[in-house]
mmCIF file of C-alpha atoms in Angstrom:
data_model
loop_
_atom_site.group_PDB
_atom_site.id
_atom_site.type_symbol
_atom_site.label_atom_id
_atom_site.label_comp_id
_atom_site.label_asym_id
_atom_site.label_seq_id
_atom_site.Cartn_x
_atom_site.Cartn_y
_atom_site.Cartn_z
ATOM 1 C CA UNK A 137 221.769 -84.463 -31.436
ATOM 2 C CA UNK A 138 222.709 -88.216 -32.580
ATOM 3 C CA UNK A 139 224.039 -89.957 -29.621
ATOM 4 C CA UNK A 140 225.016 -94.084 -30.472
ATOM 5 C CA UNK A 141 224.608 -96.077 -27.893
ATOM 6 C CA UNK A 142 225.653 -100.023 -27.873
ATOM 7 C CA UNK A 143 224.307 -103.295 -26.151
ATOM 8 C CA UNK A 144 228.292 -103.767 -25.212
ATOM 9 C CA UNK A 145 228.688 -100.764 -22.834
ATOM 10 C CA UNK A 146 226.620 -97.603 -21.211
ATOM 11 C CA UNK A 147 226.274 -94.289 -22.967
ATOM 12 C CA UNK A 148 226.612 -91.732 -19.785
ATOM 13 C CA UNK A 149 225.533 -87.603 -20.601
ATOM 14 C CA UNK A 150 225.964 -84.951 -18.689
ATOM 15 C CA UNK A 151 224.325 -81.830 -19.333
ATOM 16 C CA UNK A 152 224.670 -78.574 -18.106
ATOM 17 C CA UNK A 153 222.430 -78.251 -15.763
ATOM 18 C CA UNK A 154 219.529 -79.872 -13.746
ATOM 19 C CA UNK A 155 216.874 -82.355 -15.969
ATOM 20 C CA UNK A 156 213.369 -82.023 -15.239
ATOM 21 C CA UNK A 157 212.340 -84.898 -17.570
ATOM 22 C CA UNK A 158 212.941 -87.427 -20.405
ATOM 23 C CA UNK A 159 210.312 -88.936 -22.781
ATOM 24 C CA UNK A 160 209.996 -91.036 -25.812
ATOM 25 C CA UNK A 161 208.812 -94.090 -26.945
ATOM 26 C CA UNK A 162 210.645 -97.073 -26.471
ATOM 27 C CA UNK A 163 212.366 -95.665 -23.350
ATOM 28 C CA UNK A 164 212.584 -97.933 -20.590
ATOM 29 C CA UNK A 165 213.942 -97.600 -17.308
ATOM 30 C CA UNK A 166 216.289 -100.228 -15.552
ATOM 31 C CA UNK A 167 215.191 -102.855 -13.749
ATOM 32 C CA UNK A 168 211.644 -102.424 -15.287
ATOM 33 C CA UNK A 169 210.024 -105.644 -16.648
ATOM 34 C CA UNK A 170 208.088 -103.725 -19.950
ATOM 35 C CA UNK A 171 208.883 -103.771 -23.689
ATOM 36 C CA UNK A 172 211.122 -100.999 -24.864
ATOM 37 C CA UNK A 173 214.438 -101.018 -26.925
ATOM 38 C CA UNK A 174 216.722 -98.349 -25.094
ATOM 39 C CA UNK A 175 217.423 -98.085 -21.431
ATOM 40 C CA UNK A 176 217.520 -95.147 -19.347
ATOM 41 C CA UNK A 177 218.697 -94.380 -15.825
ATOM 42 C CA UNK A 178 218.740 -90.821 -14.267
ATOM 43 C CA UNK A 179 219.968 -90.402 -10.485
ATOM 44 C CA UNK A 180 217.377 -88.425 -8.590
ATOM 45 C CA UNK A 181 217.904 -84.368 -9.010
ATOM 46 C CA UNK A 182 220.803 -84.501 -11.047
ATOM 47 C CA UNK A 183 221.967 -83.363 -14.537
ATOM 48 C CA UNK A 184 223.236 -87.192 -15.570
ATOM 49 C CA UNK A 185 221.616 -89.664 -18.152
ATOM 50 C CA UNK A 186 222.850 -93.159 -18.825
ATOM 51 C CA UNK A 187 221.825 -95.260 -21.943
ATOM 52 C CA UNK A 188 222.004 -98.776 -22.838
ATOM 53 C CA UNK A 189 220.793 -100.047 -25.959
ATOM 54 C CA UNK A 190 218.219 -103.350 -25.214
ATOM 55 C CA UNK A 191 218.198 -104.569 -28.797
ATOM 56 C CA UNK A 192 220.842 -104.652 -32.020
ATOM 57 C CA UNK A 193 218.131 -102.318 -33.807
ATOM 58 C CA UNK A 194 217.131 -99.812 -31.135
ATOM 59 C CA UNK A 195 216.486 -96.494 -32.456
ATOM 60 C CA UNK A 196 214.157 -94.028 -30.946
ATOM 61 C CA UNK A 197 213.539 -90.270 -30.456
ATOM 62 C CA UNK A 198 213.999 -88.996 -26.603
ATOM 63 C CA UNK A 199 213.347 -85.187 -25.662
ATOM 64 C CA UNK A 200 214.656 -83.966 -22.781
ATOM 65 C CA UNK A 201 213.075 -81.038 -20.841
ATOM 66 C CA UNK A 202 216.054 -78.947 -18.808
ATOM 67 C CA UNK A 203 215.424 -75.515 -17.498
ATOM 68 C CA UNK A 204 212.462 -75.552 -19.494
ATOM 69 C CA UNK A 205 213.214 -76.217 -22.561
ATOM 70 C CA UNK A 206 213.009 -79.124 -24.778
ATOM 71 C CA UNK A 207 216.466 -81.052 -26.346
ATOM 72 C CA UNK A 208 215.986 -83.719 -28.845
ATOM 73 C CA UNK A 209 218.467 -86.744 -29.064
ATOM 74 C CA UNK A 210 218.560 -89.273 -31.234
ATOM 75 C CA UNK A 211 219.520 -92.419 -29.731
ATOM 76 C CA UNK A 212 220.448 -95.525 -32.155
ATOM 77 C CA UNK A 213 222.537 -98.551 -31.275
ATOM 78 C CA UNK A 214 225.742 -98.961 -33.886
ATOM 79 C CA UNK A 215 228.947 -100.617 -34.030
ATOM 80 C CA UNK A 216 231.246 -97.266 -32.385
ATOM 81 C CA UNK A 217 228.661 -96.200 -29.466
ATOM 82 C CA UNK A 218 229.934 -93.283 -27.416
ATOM 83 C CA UNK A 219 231.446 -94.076 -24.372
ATOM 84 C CA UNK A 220 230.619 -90.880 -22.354
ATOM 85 C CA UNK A 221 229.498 -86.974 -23.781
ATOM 86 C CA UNK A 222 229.458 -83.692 -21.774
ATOM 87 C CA UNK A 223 227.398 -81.482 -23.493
ATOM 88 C CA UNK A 224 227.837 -77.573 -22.943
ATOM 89 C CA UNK A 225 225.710 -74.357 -23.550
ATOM 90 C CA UNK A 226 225.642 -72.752 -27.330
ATOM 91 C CA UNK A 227 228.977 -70.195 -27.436
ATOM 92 C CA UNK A 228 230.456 -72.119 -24.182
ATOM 93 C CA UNK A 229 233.379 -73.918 -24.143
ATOM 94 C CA UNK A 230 234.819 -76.276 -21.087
ATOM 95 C CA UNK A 231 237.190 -73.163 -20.742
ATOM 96 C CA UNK A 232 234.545 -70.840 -19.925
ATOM 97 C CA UNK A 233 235.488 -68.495 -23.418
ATOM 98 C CA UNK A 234 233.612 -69.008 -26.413
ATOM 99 C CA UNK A 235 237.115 -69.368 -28.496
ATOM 100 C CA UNK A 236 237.946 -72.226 -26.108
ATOM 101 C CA UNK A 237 241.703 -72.544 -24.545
ATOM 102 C CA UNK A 238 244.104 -69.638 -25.995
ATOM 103 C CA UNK A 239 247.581 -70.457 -25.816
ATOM 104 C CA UNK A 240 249.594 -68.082 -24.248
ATOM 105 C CA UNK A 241 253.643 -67.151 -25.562
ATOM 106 C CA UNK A 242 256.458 -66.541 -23.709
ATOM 107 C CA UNK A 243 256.783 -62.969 -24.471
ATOM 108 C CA UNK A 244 253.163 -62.717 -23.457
ATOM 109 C CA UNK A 245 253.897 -63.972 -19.986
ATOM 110 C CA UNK A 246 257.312 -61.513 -19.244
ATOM 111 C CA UNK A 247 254.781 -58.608 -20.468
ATOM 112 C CA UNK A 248 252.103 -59.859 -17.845
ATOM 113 C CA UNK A 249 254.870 -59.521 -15.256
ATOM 114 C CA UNK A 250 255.160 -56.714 -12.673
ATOM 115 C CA UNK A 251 257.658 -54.192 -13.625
ATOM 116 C CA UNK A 252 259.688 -53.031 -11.128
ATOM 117 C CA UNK A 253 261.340 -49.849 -11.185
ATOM 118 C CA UNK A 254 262.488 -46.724 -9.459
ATOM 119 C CA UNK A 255 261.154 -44.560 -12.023
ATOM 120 C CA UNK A 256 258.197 -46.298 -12.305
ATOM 121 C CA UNK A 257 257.507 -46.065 -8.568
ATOM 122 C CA UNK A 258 258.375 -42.266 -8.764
ATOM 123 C CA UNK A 259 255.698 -41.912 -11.376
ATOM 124 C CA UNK A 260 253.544 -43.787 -9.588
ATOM 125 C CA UNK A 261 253.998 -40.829 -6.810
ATOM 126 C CA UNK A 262 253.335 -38.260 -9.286
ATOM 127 C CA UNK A 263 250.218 -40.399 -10.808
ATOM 128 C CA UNK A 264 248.549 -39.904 -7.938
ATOM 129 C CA UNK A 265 249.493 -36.018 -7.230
ATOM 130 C CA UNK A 266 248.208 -35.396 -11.079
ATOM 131 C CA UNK A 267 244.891 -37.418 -10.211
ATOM 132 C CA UNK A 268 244.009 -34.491 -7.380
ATOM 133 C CA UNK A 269 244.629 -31.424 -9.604
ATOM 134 C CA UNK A 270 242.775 -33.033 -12.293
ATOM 135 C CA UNK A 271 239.339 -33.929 -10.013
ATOM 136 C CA UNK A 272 240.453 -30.074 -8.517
ATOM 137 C CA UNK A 273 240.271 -28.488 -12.137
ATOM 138 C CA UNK A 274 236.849 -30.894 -12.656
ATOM 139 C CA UNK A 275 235.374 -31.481 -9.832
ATOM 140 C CA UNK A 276 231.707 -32.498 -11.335
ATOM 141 C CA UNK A 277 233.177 -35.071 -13.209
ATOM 142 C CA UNK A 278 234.330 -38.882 -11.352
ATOM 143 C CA UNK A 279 236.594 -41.276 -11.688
ATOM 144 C CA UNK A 280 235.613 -42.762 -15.537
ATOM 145 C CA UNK A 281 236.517 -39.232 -16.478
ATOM 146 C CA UNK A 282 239.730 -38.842 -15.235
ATOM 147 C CA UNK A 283 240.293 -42.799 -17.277
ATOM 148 C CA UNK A 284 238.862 -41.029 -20.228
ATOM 149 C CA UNK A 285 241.248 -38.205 -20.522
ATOM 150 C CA UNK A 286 244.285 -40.104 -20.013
ATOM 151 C CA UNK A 287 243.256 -43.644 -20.117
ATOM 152 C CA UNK A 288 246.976 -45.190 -20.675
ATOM 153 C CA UNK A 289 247.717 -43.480 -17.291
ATOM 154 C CA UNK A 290 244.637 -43.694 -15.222
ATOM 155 C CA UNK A 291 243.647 -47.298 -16.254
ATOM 156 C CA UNK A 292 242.408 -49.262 -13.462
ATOM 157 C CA UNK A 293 242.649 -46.691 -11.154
ATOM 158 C CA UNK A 294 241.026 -46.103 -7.476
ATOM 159 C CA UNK A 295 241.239 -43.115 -4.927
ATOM 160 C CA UNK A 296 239.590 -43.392 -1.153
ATOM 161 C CA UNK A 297 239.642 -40.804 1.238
ATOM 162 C CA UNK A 298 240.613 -42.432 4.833
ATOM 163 C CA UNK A 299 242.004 -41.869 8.356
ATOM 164 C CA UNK A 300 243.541 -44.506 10.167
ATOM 165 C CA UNK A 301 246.500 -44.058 12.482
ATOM 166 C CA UNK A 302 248.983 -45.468 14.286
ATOM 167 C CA UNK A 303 250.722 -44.285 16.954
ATOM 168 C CA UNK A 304 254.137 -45.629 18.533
ATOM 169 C CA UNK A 305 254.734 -42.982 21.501
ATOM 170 C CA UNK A 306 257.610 -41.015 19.418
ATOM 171 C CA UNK A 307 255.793 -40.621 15.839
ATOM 172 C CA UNK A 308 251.991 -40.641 14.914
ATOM 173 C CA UNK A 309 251.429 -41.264 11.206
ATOM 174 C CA UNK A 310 248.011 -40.845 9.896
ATOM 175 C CA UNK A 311 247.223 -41.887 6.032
ATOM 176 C CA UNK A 312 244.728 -39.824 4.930
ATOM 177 C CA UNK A 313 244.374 -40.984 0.724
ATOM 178 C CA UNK A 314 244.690 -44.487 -0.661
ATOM 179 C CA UNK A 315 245.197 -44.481 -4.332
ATOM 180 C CA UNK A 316 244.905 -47.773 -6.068
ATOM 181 C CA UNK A 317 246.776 -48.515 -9.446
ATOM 182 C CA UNK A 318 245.432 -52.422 -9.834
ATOM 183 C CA UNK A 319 246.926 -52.975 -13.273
ATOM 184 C CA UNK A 320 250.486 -52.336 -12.179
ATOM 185 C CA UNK A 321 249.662 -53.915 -8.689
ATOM 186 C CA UNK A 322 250.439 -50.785 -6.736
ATOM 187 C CA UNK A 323 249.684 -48.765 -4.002
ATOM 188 C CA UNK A 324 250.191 -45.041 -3.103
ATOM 189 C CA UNK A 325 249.356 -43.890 0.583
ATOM 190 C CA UNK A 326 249.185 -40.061 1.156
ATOM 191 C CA UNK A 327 249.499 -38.887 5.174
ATOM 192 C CA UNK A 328 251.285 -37.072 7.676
ATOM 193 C CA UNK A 329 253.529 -38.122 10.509
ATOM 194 C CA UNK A 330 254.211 -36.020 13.536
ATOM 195 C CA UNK A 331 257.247 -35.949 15.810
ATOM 196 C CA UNK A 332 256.172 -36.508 19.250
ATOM 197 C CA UNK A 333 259.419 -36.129 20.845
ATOM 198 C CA UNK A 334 261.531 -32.949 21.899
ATOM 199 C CA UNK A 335 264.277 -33.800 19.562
ATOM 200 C CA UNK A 336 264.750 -33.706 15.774
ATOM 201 C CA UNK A 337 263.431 -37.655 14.417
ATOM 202 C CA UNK A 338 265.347 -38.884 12.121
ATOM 203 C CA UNK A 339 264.388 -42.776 11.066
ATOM 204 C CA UNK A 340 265.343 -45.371 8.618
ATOM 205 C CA UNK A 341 263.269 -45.458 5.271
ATOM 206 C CA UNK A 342 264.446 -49.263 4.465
ATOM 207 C CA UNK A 343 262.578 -50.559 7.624
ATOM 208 C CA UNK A 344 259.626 -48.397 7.340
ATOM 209 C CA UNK A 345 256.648 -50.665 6.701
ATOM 210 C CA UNK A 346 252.906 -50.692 5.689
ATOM 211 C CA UNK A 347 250.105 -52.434 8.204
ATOM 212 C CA UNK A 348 247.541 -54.032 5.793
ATOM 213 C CA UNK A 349 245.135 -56.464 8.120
ATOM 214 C CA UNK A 350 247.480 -58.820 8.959
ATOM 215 C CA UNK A 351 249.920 -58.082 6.383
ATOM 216 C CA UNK A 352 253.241 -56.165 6.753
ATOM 217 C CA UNK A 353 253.776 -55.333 3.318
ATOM 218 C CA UNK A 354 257.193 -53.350 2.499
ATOM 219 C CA UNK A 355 257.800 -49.938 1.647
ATOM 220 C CA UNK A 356 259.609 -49.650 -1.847
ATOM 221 C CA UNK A 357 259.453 -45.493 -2.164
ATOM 222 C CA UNK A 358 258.887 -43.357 0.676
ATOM 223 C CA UNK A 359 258.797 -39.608 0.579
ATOM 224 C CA UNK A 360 259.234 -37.772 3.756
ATOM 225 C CA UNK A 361 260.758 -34.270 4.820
ATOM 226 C CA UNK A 362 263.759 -35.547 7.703
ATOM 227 C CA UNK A 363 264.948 -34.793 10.139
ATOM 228 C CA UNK A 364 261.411 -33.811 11.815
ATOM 229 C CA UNK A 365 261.446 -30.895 13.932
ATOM 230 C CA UNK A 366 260.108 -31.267 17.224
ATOM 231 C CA UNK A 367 256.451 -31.292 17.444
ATOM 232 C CA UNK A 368 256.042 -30.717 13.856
ATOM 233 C CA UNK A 369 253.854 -32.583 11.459
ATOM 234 C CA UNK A 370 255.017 -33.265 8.180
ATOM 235 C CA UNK A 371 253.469 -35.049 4.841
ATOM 236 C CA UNK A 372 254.231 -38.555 3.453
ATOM 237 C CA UNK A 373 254.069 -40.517 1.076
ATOM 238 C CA UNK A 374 254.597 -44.125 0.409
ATOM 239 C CA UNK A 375 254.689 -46.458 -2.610
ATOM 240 C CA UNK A 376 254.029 -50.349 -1.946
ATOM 241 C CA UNK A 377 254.029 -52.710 -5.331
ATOM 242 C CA UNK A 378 253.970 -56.664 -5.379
ATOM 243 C CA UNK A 379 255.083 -58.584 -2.425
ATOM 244 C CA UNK A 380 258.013 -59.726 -1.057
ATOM 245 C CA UNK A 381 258.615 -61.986 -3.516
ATOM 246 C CA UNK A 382 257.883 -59.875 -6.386
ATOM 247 C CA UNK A 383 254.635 -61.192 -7.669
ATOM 248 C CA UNK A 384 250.780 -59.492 -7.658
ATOM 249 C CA UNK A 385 249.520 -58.831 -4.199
ATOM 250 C CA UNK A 386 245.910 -57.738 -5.420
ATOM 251 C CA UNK A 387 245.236 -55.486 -2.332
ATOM 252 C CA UNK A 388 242.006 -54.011 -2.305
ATOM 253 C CA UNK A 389 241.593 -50.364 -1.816
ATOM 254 C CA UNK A 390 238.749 -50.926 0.685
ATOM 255 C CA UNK A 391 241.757 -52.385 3.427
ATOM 256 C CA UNK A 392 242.999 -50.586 6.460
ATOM 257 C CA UNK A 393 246.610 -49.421 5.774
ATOM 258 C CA UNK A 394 248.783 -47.774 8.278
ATOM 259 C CA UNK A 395 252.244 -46.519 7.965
ATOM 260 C CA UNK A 396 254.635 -48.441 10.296
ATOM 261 C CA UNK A 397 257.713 -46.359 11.298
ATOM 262 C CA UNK A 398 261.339 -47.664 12.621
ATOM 263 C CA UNK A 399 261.682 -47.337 16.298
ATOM 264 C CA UNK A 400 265.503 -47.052 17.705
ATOM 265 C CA UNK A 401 265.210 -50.702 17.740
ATOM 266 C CA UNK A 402 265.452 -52.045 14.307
ATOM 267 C CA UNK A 403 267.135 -54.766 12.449
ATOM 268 C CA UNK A 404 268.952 -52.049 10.603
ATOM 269 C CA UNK A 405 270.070 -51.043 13.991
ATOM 270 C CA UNK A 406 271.077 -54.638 14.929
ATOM 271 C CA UNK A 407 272.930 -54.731 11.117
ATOM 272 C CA UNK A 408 274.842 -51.399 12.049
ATOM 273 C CA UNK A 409 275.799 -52.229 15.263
ATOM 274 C CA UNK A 410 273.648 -50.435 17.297
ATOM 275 C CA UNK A 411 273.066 -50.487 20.623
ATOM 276 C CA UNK A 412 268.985 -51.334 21.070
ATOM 277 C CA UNK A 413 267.236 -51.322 24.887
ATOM 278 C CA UNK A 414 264.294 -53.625 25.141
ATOM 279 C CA UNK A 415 264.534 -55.469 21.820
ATOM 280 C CA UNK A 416 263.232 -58.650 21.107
ATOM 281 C CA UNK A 417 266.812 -59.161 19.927
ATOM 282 C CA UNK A 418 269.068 -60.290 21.794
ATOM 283 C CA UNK A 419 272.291 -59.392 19.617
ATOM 284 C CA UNK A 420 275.178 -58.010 21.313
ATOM 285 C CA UNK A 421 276.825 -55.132 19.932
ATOM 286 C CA UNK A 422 279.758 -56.468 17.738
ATOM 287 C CA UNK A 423 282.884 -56.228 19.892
ATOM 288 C CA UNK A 424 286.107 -54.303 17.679
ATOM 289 C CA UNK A 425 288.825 -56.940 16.783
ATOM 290 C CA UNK A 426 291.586 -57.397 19.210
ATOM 291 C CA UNK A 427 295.761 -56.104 17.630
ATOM 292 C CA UNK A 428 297.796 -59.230 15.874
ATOM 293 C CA UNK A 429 300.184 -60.049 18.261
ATOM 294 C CA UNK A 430 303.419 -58.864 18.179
ATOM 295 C CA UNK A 431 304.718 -62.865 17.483
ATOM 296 C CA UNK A 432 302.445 -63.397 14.456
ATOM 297 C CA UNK A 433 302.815 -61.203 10.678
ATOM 298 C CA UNK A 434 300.503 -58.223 10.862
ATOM 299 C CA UNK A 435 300.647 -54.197 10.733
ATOM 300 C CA UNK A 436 303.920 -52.603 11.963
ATOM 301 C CA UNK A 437 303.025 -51.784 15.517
ATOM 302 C CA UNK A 438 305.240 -48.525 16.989
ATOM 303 C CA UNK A 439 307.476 -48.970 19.451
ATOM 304 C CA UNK A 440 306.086 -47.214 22.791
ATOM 305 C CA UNK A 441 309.290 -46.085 24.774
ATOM 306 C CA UNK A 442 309.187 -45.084 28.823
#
């Protein structure tokens, strides 16, 4: 490789990696008091040269030893010296692709979006139903088979069987099947919940959440038989895409998700006008408004005769 160096300014290099060595004749390093026509300096353990040219006519050979094997340069001193070269592996690029920096179209970036949906989360649903019958009708083969028979469907795709619960005192859901769809960003859960009270339960699906660490992620489909009968345990099934915000989550399927029903005491209860003991809050129950009076324009009010 030529590199042109210049009596006027330093020549730095940075390789890719760690040097073990640099030879040739004429090399001299700084601050040295012996003949040679190009100076070198090369910070302890690092992957950084620096050139100066000593003479108008330097010119010399240098091979470099890193990771082994041996680089040859070609130092000379010209008029147009390089100022500064980073020098990267054969097939690399600074981008880390061998095409270097692609640039990237606005329809490109709406297609990379998440697509949100309702039938899209109902298919999700039925995704993951299809995925059991399938490993039931071939249940030798894994999960690159199931991608291989329907690989527009099943791309990306993860399935864990789990248990982890959560109990509030009036419902105990368990999830019991986490199936992973990473390319759309979502997230089936497969349970039960059981009624622990002696009345039918009957809860909100919009303030139903999912527990994932320290996440609270929220429900967009849930699928549940209500009202639950008494003591009865029933199957569920949740869909959670994106985040709040509606861009990629990237939850792993390894987490520990739990299925977070409504108490009486929600902020759907608080929005209705419900009444809510031992809530953190403390809304009062919106009062009705009070009759026009019978001095100012309003509904005809009926005359009440003794």
């Amino acid at each position: 490789m030529k590199i042109q160096l210049s009596q006027l300014i330093t020549t730095t290099l940075v390789f890719p990696a760690k040097l073990a060595g640099t030879f040739g004749l004429g090399l001299v390093s700084s601050g040295e008091n012996t003949d040679g026509t190009v100076d070198i300096e090369h910070p302890p353990d690092s992957n950084i040269l620096v050139f100066h040219a000593v003479t108008p006519q330097a010119h010399i050979i240098a091979t470099v030893i890193m990771e082994g094997v041996p680089y040859v340069l070609d130092l000379k001193a010209t008029e147009t010296p390089d100022a500064a070269i980073t020098l990267v592996r054969a097939g690399a690029s600074q981008s880390g692709s061998p095409e270097g920096p692609k640039e990237v179209s606005i329809d490109e970036i709406k297609e990379a979006r998440l697509k949100f949906d309702p039938e899209l989360l109902v298919g999700f649903e039925k995704r993951a139903q299809y995925a059991e019958v399938i490993k039931g009708l071939f249940p030798t083969h894994d999960l690159a088979y199931l991608s291989t028979l329907y690989p527009e469907i099943f791309e990306q795709y993860a399935v864990r069987d789990v248990k982890y619960s959560s109990d509030s005192g009036a419902a105990k859901t368990v999830v019991t099947r986490i199936h992973r769809f990473s390319k759309e960003d979502a997230t089936v859960l497969e349970g039960t919940v059981t009624n622990e009270t002696s009345t039918p339960m009957v809860f909100d699906g919009r303030a139903a959440t999912v527990q994932c660490a320290n996440l609270t992620e929220p429900i967009k489909l849930l699928d549940c038989l209500r009202p639950i009968p008494p003591g009865a345990t029933v199957p569920i099934e949740v869909v959670i895409q994106g985040d709040v915000e509606g861009a990629r989550e990237n939850l792993s399927i390894n987490n520990e998700y739990r299925i977070m029903l409504p108490n009486e005491g929600t902020v759907w209860s608080l929005k209705n006008g419900g009444d809510v003991p031992n809530h953190d809050f403390p809304v009062p129950k919106p009062t009705p408004p009070t009759p026009i009076p019978l001095t100012q324009t309003g509904d005809p009010k009926r005359e009440v005769r003794k």
